[in-house]
mmCIF file of N, CA and C in Angstrom:
data_model
loop_
_atom_site.group_PDB
_atom_site.id
_atom_site.type_symbol
_atom_site.label_atom_id
_atom_site.label_comp_id
_atom_site.label_asym_id
_atom_site.label_seq_id
_atom_site.Cartn_x
_atom_site.Cartn_y
_atom_site.Cartn_z
ATOM 1 N N THR V 131 66.871 81.547 306.525
ATOM 2 C CA THR V 131 66.733 81.746 305.141
ATOM 3 C C THR V 131 65.806 82.896 304.781
ATOM 4 N N SER V 132 66.126 83.812 304.117
ATOM 5 C CA SER V 132 65.396 84.927 303.590
ATOM 6 C C SER V 132 64.253 84.566 302.736
ATOM 7 N N GLN V 133 63.299 85.455 302.635
ATOM 8 C CA GLN V 133 62.214 85.152 301.632
ATOM 9 C C GLN V 133 62.760 85.020 300.139
ATOM 10 N N TYR V 134 63.694 85.795 299.941
ATOM 11 C CA TYR V 134 64.343 85.810 298.632
ATOM 12 C C TYR V 134 65.165 84.512 298.194
ATOM 13 N N SER V 135 65.778 83.900 299.248
ATOM 14 C CA SER V 135 66.343 82.625 299.111
ATOM 15 C C SER V 135 65.353 81.655 299.093
ATOM 16 N N ARG V 136 64.277 81.595 299.721
ATOM 17 C CA ARG V 136 63.140 80.738 299.463
ATOM 18 C C ARG V 136 62.570 80.664 298.057
ATOM 19 N N ARG V 137 62.501 81.857 297.528
ATOM 20 C CA ARG V 137 61.849 82.029 296.067
ATOM 21 C C ARG V 137 62.998 81.387 295.151
ATOM 22 N N ARG V 138 64.127 81.882 295.428
ATOM 23 C CA ARG V 138 65.124 81.312 294.427
ATOM 24 C C ARG V 138 65.329 79.780 294.373
ATOM 25 N N ASN V 139 65.416 79.309 295.772
ATOM 26 C CA ASN V 139 65.525 77.838 296.017
ATOM 27 C C ASN V 139 64.342 77.108 295.275
ATOM 28 N N ALA V 140 63.238 77.703 295.464
ATOM 29 C CA ALA V 140 62.112 77.004 294.939
ATOM 30 C C ALA V 140 62.089 76.802 293.345
ATOM 31 N N LEU V 141 62.578 77.808 292.774
ATOM 32 C CA LEU V 141 62.754 77.747 291.376
ATOM 33 C C LEU V 141 63.881 76.824 290.911
ATOM 34 N N VAL V 142 65.032 76.924 291.643
ATOM 35 C CA VAL V 142 66.085 75.906 291.388
ATOM 36 C C VAL V 142 65.697 74.520 291.408
ATOM 37 N N GLU V 143 64.934 74.237 292.505
ATOM 38 C CA GLU V 143 64.318 72.806 292.760
ATOM 39 C C GLU V 143 63.287 72.394 291.664
ATOM 40 N N ALA V 144 62.396 73.463 291.219
ATOM 41 C CA ALA V 144 61.545 73.151 290.259
ATOM 42 C C ALA V 144 62.289 72.833 288.984
ATOM 43 N N LEU V 145 63.241 73.670 288.656
ATOM 44 C CA LEU V 145 64.074 73.430 287.396
ATOM 45 C C LEU V 145 64.706 72.176 287.290
ATOM 46 N N SER V 146 65.244 71.731 288.405
ATOM 47 C CA SER V 146 65.902 70.239 288.497
ATOM 48 C C SER V 146 64.859 69.244 288.325
ATOM 49 N N SER V 147 63.609 69.409 288.802
ATOM 50 C CA SER V 147 62.531 68.502 288.764
ATOM 51 C C SER V 147 62.328 68.247 287.226
ATOM 52 N N VAL V 148 62.545 69.228 286.339
ATOM 53 C CA VAL V 148 62.053 68.982 285.002
ATOM 54 C C VAL V 148 63.472 68.891 284.142
ATOM 55 N N GLY V 149 64.624 68.481 284.846
ATOM 56 C CA GLY V 149 65.694 68.072 283.967
ATOM 57 C C GLY V 149 66.647 69.312 283.557
ATOM 58 N N ILE V 150 66.372 70.282 284.239
ATOM 59 C CA ILE V 150 67.224 71.627 284.085
ATOM 60 C C ILE V 150 68.221 71.803 285.194
ATOM 61 N N THR V 151 69.665 71.278 285.053
ATOM 62 C CA THR V 151 70.590 71.225 286.050
ATOM 63 C C THR V 151 70.995 72.613 286.424
ATOM 64 N N VAL V 152 71.035 72.866 287.774
ATOM 65 C CA VAL V 152 71.639 74.254 288.324
ATOM 66 C C VAL V 152 72.895 73.826 288.919
ATOM 67 N N GLU V 153 73.935 74.436 288.486
ATOM 68 C CA GLU V 153 75.271 74.310 289.368
ATOM 69 C C GLU V 153 75.574 75.326 290.305
ATOM 70 N N ALA V 154 74.989 76.673 290.119
ATOM 71 C CA ALA V 154 75.286 77.781 291.029
ATOM 72 C C ALA V 154 74.082 78.573 291.022
ATOM 73 N N ARG V 155 73.903 79.401 292.242
ATOM 74 C CA ARG V 155 72.859 80.342 292.083
ATOM 75 C C ARG V 155 73.329 81.345 293.200
ATOM 76 N N SER V 156 72.912 82.686 293.039
ATOM 77 C CA SER V 156 72.986 83.531 294.132
ATOM 78 C C SER V 156 72.024 84.776 293.934
ATOM 79 N N GLY V 157 71.988 85.548 294.801
ATOM 80 C CA GLY V 157 71.112 86.731 294.562
ATOM 81 C C GLY V 157 69.679 86.440 294.401
ATOM 82 N N TRP V 158 69.129 87.213 293.705
ATOM 83 C CA TRP V 158 67.610 87.004 293.141
ATOM 84 C C TRP V 158 67.448 86.251 291.903
ATOM 85 N N ASN V 159 68.586 86.050 291.274
ATOM 86 C CA ASN V 159 68.461 85.590 289.849
ATOM 87 C C ASN V 159 68.937 84.133 289.678
ATOM 88 N N VAL V 160 68.476 83.420 288.634
ATOM 89 C CA VAL V 160 68.975 82.146 288.144
ATOM 90 C C VAL V 160 69.304 82.431 286.691
ATOM 91 N N TRP V 161 70.526 81.808 286.351
ATOM 92 C CA TRP V 161 70.998 81.883 285.044
ATOM 93 C C TRP V 161 70.831 80.628 284.349
ATOM 94 N N VAL V 162 70.170 80.608 283.161
ATOM 95 C CA VAL V 162 69.961 79.433 282.528
ATOM 96 C C VAL V 162 70.606 79.486 280.923
ATOM 97 N N ARG V 163 71.534 78.777 280.754
ATOM 98 C CA ARG V 163 72.344 78.894 279.476
ATOM 99 C C ARG V 163 71.397 78.328 278.285
ATOM 100 N N VAL V 164 71.362 78.936 277.368
ATOM 101 C CA VAL V 164 70.488 78.499 276.154
ATOM 102 C C VAL V 164 71.235 79.052 274.808
ATOM 103 N N PRO V 165 71.104 78.343 273.754
ATOM 104 C CA PRO V 165 71.781 78.643 272.516
ATOM 105 C C PRO V 165 71.104 79.821 271.841
ATOM 106 N N ASP V 166 69.843 80.059 272.054
ATOM 107 C CA ASP V 166 69.120 81.189 271.395
ATOM 108 C C ASP V 166 68.260 81.845 272.397
ATOM 109 N N GLU V 167 68.856 82.994 272.820
ATOM 110 C CA GLU V 167 68.222 83.812 273.865
ATOM 111 C C GLU V 167 66.895 84.468 273.245
ATOM 112 N N GLU V 168 66.945 84.801 272.256
ATOM 113 C CA GLU V 168 65.660 85.521 271.611
ATOM 114 C C GLU V 168 64.525 84.478 271.590
ATOM 115 N N ALA V 169 64.720 83.453 270.996
ATOM 116 C CA ALA V 169 63.720 82.328 270.878
ATOM 117 C C ALA V 169 63.036 81.855 272.213
ATOM 118 N N VAL V 170 64.050 81.633 273.176
ATOM 119 C CA VAL V 170 63.591 81.263 274.586
ATOM 120 C C VAL V 170 62.832 82.355 275.118
ATOM 121 N N THR V 171 63.375 83.563 275.253
ATOM 122 C CA THR V 171 62.682 84.827 275.697
ATOM 123 C C THR V 171 61.303 85.124 275.162
ATOM 124 N N ALA V 172 61.177 84.843 273.754
ATOM 125 C CA ALA V 172 59.936 85.019 273.146
ATOM 126 C C ALA V 172 58.889 83.853 273.517
ATOM 127 N N GLY V 173 59.359 82.654 273.608
ATOM 128 C CA GLY V 173 58.632 81.451 273.968
ATOM 129 C C GLY V 173 57.943 81.661 275.406
ATOM 130 N N MET V 174 58.838 82.053 276.293
ATOM 131 C CA MET V 174 58.372 82.330 277.640
ATOM 132 C C MET V 174 57.340 83.486 277.747
ATOM 133 N N LEU V 175 57.606 84.540 276.980
ATOM 134 C CA LEU V 175 56.574 85.620 277.025
ATOM 135 C C LEU V 175 55.337 85.263 276.512
ATOM 136 N N GLU V 176 55.304 84.229 275.431
ATOM 137 C CA GLU V 176 54.041 83.774 275.034
ATOM 138 C C GLU V 176 53.315 82.921 276.085
ATOM 139 N N ARG V 177 53.962 82.336 276.996
ATOM 140 C CA ARG V 177 53.456 81.596 278.056
ATOM 141 C C ARG V 177 53.254 82.358 279.252
ATOM 142 N N GLY V 178 53.476 83.558 279.163
ATOM 143 C CA GLY V 178 53.150 84.597 280.309
ATOM 144 C C GLY V 178 54.303 84.897 281.307
ATOM 145 N N TRP V 179 55.427 84.515 280.958
ATOM 146 C CA TRP V 179 56.574 84.860 281.828
ATOM 147 C C TRP V 179 57.566 85.756 281.237
ATOM 148 N N ALA V 180 57.993 86.681 281.984
ATOM 149 C CA ALA V 180 59.020 87.847 281.381
ATOM 150 C C ALA V 180 60.370 87.329 281.982
ATOM 151 N N VAL V 181 61.239 86.942 281.264
ATOM 152 C CA VAL V 181 62.697 86.542 281.530
ATOM 153 C C VAL V 181 63.523 87.448 280.726
ATOM 154 N N ALA V 182 64.745 87.629 281.087
ATOM 155 C CA ALA V 182 65.648 88.631 280.423
ATOM 156 C C ALA V 182 66.683 87.814 279.495
ATOM 157 N N ARG V 183 66.870 88.324 278.416
ATOM 158 C CA ARG V 183 67.832 87.798 277.658
ATOM 159 C C ARG V 183 69.304 88.158 278.384
ATOM 160 N N GLY V 184 70.181 87.307 278.327
ATOM 161 C CA GLY V 184 71.419 87.321 279.058
ATOM 162 C C GLY V 184 72.413 88.406 278.413
ATOM 163 N N ASP V 185 72.263 88.767 277.042
ATOM 164 C CA ASP V 185 73.281 89.573 276.453
ATOM 165 C C ASP V 185 73.446 90.967 277.294
ATOM 166 N N ASN V 186 72.427 91.336 278.041
ATOM 167 C CA ASN V 186 72.535 92.564 278.789
ATOM 168 C C ASN V 186 73.266 92.275 280.155
ATOM 169 N N PHE V 187 73.578 91.115 280.572
ATOM 170 C CA PHE V 187 74.157 90.755 281.903
ATOM 171 C C PHE V 187 75.446 89.919 281.890
ATOM 172 N N ARG V 188 76.050 89.868 280.682
ATOM 173 C CA ARG V 188 77.148 89.058 280.461
ATOM 174 C C ARG V 188 78.200 89.699 279.722
ATOM 175 N N LEU V 189 79.556 89.303 279.948
ATOM 176 C CA LEU V 189 80.662 89.871 279.082
ATOM 177 C C LEU V 189 81.219 88.710 278.121
ATOM 178 N N GLU V 190 81.377 87.597 278.787
ATOM 179 C CA GLU V 190 82.157 86.627 278.014
ATOM 180 C C GLU V 190 81.374 85.169 278.129
ATOM 181 N N SER V 191 80.438 85.024 278.944
ATOM 182 C CA SER V 191 79.824 83.701 279.225
ATOM 183 C C SER V 191 79.060 83.305 278.045
ATOM 184 N N GLU V 192 78.631 82.265 277.922
ATOM 185 C CA GLU V 192 77.744 81.671 276.945
ATOM 186 C C GLU V 192 76.330 82.306 276.885
ATOM 187 N N ALA V 193 75.586 82.163 275.870
ATOM 188 C CA ALA V 193 74.181 82.758 275.865
ATOM 189 C C ALA V 193 73.296 82.206 276.861
ATOM 190 N N GLY V 194 72.436 83.028 277.402
ATOM 191 C CA GLY V 194 71.431 82.471 278.334
ATOM 192 C C GLY V 194 70.401 83.420 278.580
ATOM 193 N N ILE V 195 69.542 82.997 279.487
ATOM 194 C CA ILE V 195 68.441 83.999 280.068
ATOM 195 C C ILE V 195 68.648 84.070 281.492
ATOM 196 N N ARG V 196 68.109 85.251 281.877
ATOM 197 C CA ARG V 196 68.299 85.446 283.378
ATOM 198 C C ARG V 196 66.853 85.590 283.964
ATOM 199 N N ILE V 197 66.502 84.719 284.973
ATOM 200 C CA ILE V 197 65.298 84.590 285.574
ATOM 201 C C ILE V 197 65.359 85.402 286.920
ATOM 202 N N THR V 198 64.621 86.379 287.222
ATOM 203 C CA THR V 198 64.701 87.065 288.513
ATOM 204 C C THR V 198 63.662 86.414 289.381
ATOM 205 N N THR V 199 63.972 86.201 290.544
ATOM 206 C CA THR V 199 63.058 85.630 291.563
ATOM 207 C C THR V 199 62.528 86.399 292.640
ATOM 208 N N ALA V 200 62.795 87.630 292.544
ATOM 209 C CA ALA V 200 62.442 88.545 293.647
ATOM 210 C C ALA V 200 60.985 88.624 293.936
ATOM 211 N N ARG V 201 60.233 88.478 292.997
ATOM 212 C CA ARG V 201 58.751 88.570 293.221
ATOM 213 C C ARG V 201 58.064 87.246 292.809
ATOM 214 N N LEU V 202 58.747 86.115 292.667
ATOM 215 C CA LEU V 202 58.124 84.976 292.302
ATOM 216 C C LEU V 202 57.595 84.174 293.487
ATOM 217 N N ASP V 203 56.244 83.871 293.278
ATOM 218 C CA ASP V 203 55.700 83.140 294.407
ATOM 219 C C ASP V 203 56.312 81.722 294.360
ATOM 220 N N PRO V 204 56.751 81.079 295.473
ATOM 221 C CA PRO V 204 57.375 79.885 295.312
ATOM 222 C C PRO V 204 56.460 78.777 294.725
ATOM 223 N N ALA V 205 55.053 79.037 295.021
ATOM 224 C CA ALA V 205 54.128 78.189 294.397
ATOM 225 C C ALA V 205 53.979 78.080 292.757
ATOM 226 N N GLU V 206 54.403 79.284 292.321
ATOM 227 C CA GLU V 206 54.427 79.292 290.857
ATOM 228 C C GLU V 206 55.751 78.735 290.217
ATOM 229 N N ALA V 207 56.587 78.442 290.930
ATOM 230 C CA ALA V 207 57.964 77.897 290.464
ATOM 231 C C ALA V 207 57.894 76.581 289.673
ATOM 232 N N PRO V 208 56.986 75.551 289.905
ATOM 233 C CA PRO V 208 56.892 74.399 289.100
ATOM 234 C C PRO V 208 56.323 74.786 287.718
ATOM 235 N N SER V 209 55.423 75.695 287.664
ATOM 236 C CA SER V 209 54.697 76.092 286.464
ATOM 237 C C SER V 209 55.875 76.780 285.513
ATOM 238 N N LEU V 210 56.427 77.760 286.082
ATOM 239 C CA LEU V 210 57.508 78.480 285.343
ATOM 240 C C LEU V 210 58.549 77.394 284.863
ATOM 241 N N ALA V 211 58.948 76.414 285.579
ATOM 242 C CA ALA V 211 60.053 75.407 285.200
ATOM 243 C C ALA V 211 59.286 74.567 284.074
ATOM 244 N N ALA V 212 58.203 74.162 284.214
ATOM 245 C CA ALA V 212 57.425 73.335 283.284
ATOM 246 C C ALA V 212 57.392 74.114 281.879
ATOM 247 N N ASP V 213 57.022 75.517 282.001
ATOM 248 C CA ASP V 213 56.819 76.270 280.810
ATOM 249 C C ASP V 213 58.308 76.321 279.958
ATOM 250 N N LEU V 214 59.276 76.612 280.873
ATOM 251 C CA LEU V 214 60.701 76.725 280.363
ATOM 252 C C LEU V 214 61.116 75.395 279.647
ATOM 253 N N ALA V 215 60.975 74.375 280.196
ATOM 254 C CA ALA V 215 61.193 72.911 279.810
ATOM 255 C C ALA V 215 60.374 72.859 278.314
ATOM 256 N N ALA V 216 59.182 73.196 278.360
ATOM 257 C CA ALA V 216 58.390 72.955 277.257
ATOM 258 C C ALA V 216 58.965 74.001 276.019
ATOM 259 N N VAL V 217 59.232 75.113 276.430
ATOM 260 C CA VAL V 217 59.841 76.060 275.407
ATOM 261 C C VAL V 217 61.156 75.519 274.895
ATOM 262 N N LEU V 218 61.981 75.085 275.684
ATOM 263 C CA LEU V 218 63.274 74.387 275.256
ATOM 264 C C LEU V 218 63.153 73.205 274.375
ATOM 265 N N ARG V 219 62.142 72.331 274.912
ATOM 266 C CA ARG V 219 61.936 71.185 273.783
ATOM 267 C C ARG V 219 61.368 71.630 272.461
ATOM 268 N N ALA V 220 60.257 72.632 272.629
ATOM 269 C CA ALA V 220 59.790 73.105 271.484
ATOM 270 C C ALA V 220 60.750 73.554 270.443
ATOM 271 N N ARG V 221 61.720 74.260 270.915
ATOM 272 C CA ARG V 221 62.649 74.999 270.077
ATOM 273 C C ARG V 221 63.979 73.975 270.014
ATOM 274 N N GLN V 222 63.923 72.735 270.381
ATOM 275 C CA GLN V 222 65.039 71.688 270.380
ATOM 276 C C GLN V 222 66.235 72.458 270.990
ATOM 277 N N VAL V 223 66.108 72.951 272.206
ATOM 278 C CA VAL V 223 67.327 73.700 272.612
ATOM 279 C C VAL V 223 67.762 72.800 273.764
ATOM 280 N N ARG V 224 69.049 72.571 274.006
ATOM 281 C CA ARG V 224 69.491 71.971 275.254
ATOM 282 C C ARG V 224 69.993 73.152 276.148
ATOM 283 N N THR V 225 69.738 72.912 277.475
ATOM 284 C CA THR V 225 70.070 73.990 278.374
ATOM 285 C C THR V 225 71.018 73.381 279.617
ATOM 286 N N HIS V 226 71.450 74.477 280.183
ATOM 287 C CA HIS V 226 72.322 74.029 281.208
ATOM 288 C C HIS V 226 72.265 75.438 282.348
ATOM 289 N N ALA V 227 71.937 75.298 283.347
ATOM 290 C CA ALA V 227 71.536 76.445 284.254
ATOM 291 C C ALA V 227 72.752 76.639 285.145
ATOM 292 N N VAL V 228 73.286 77.893 285.421
ATOM 293 C CA VAL V 228 74.356 78.143 286.327
ATOM 294 C C VAL V 228 73.872 79.143 287.446
#
């Protein structure tokens, strides 16, 4: 398993532990479906995480955010997942990661 896979897998596991289901993953990125990309992106930035709005990376799929794990320390994955869960709860947003 490559270092990148370990980073991505750490995030996927951390997301799962806070109730964010991940159905598929590949490369350095994890895609999380959200109804309001702008609100979630802003909420994560307020908490110190830069995630990308999905509108730049999708053609027809539902709204979401893209989290790149290429530089994510696996030890930080639980904090990122907890912050995302908190942002989603605060915005009363339901999510589904792919």
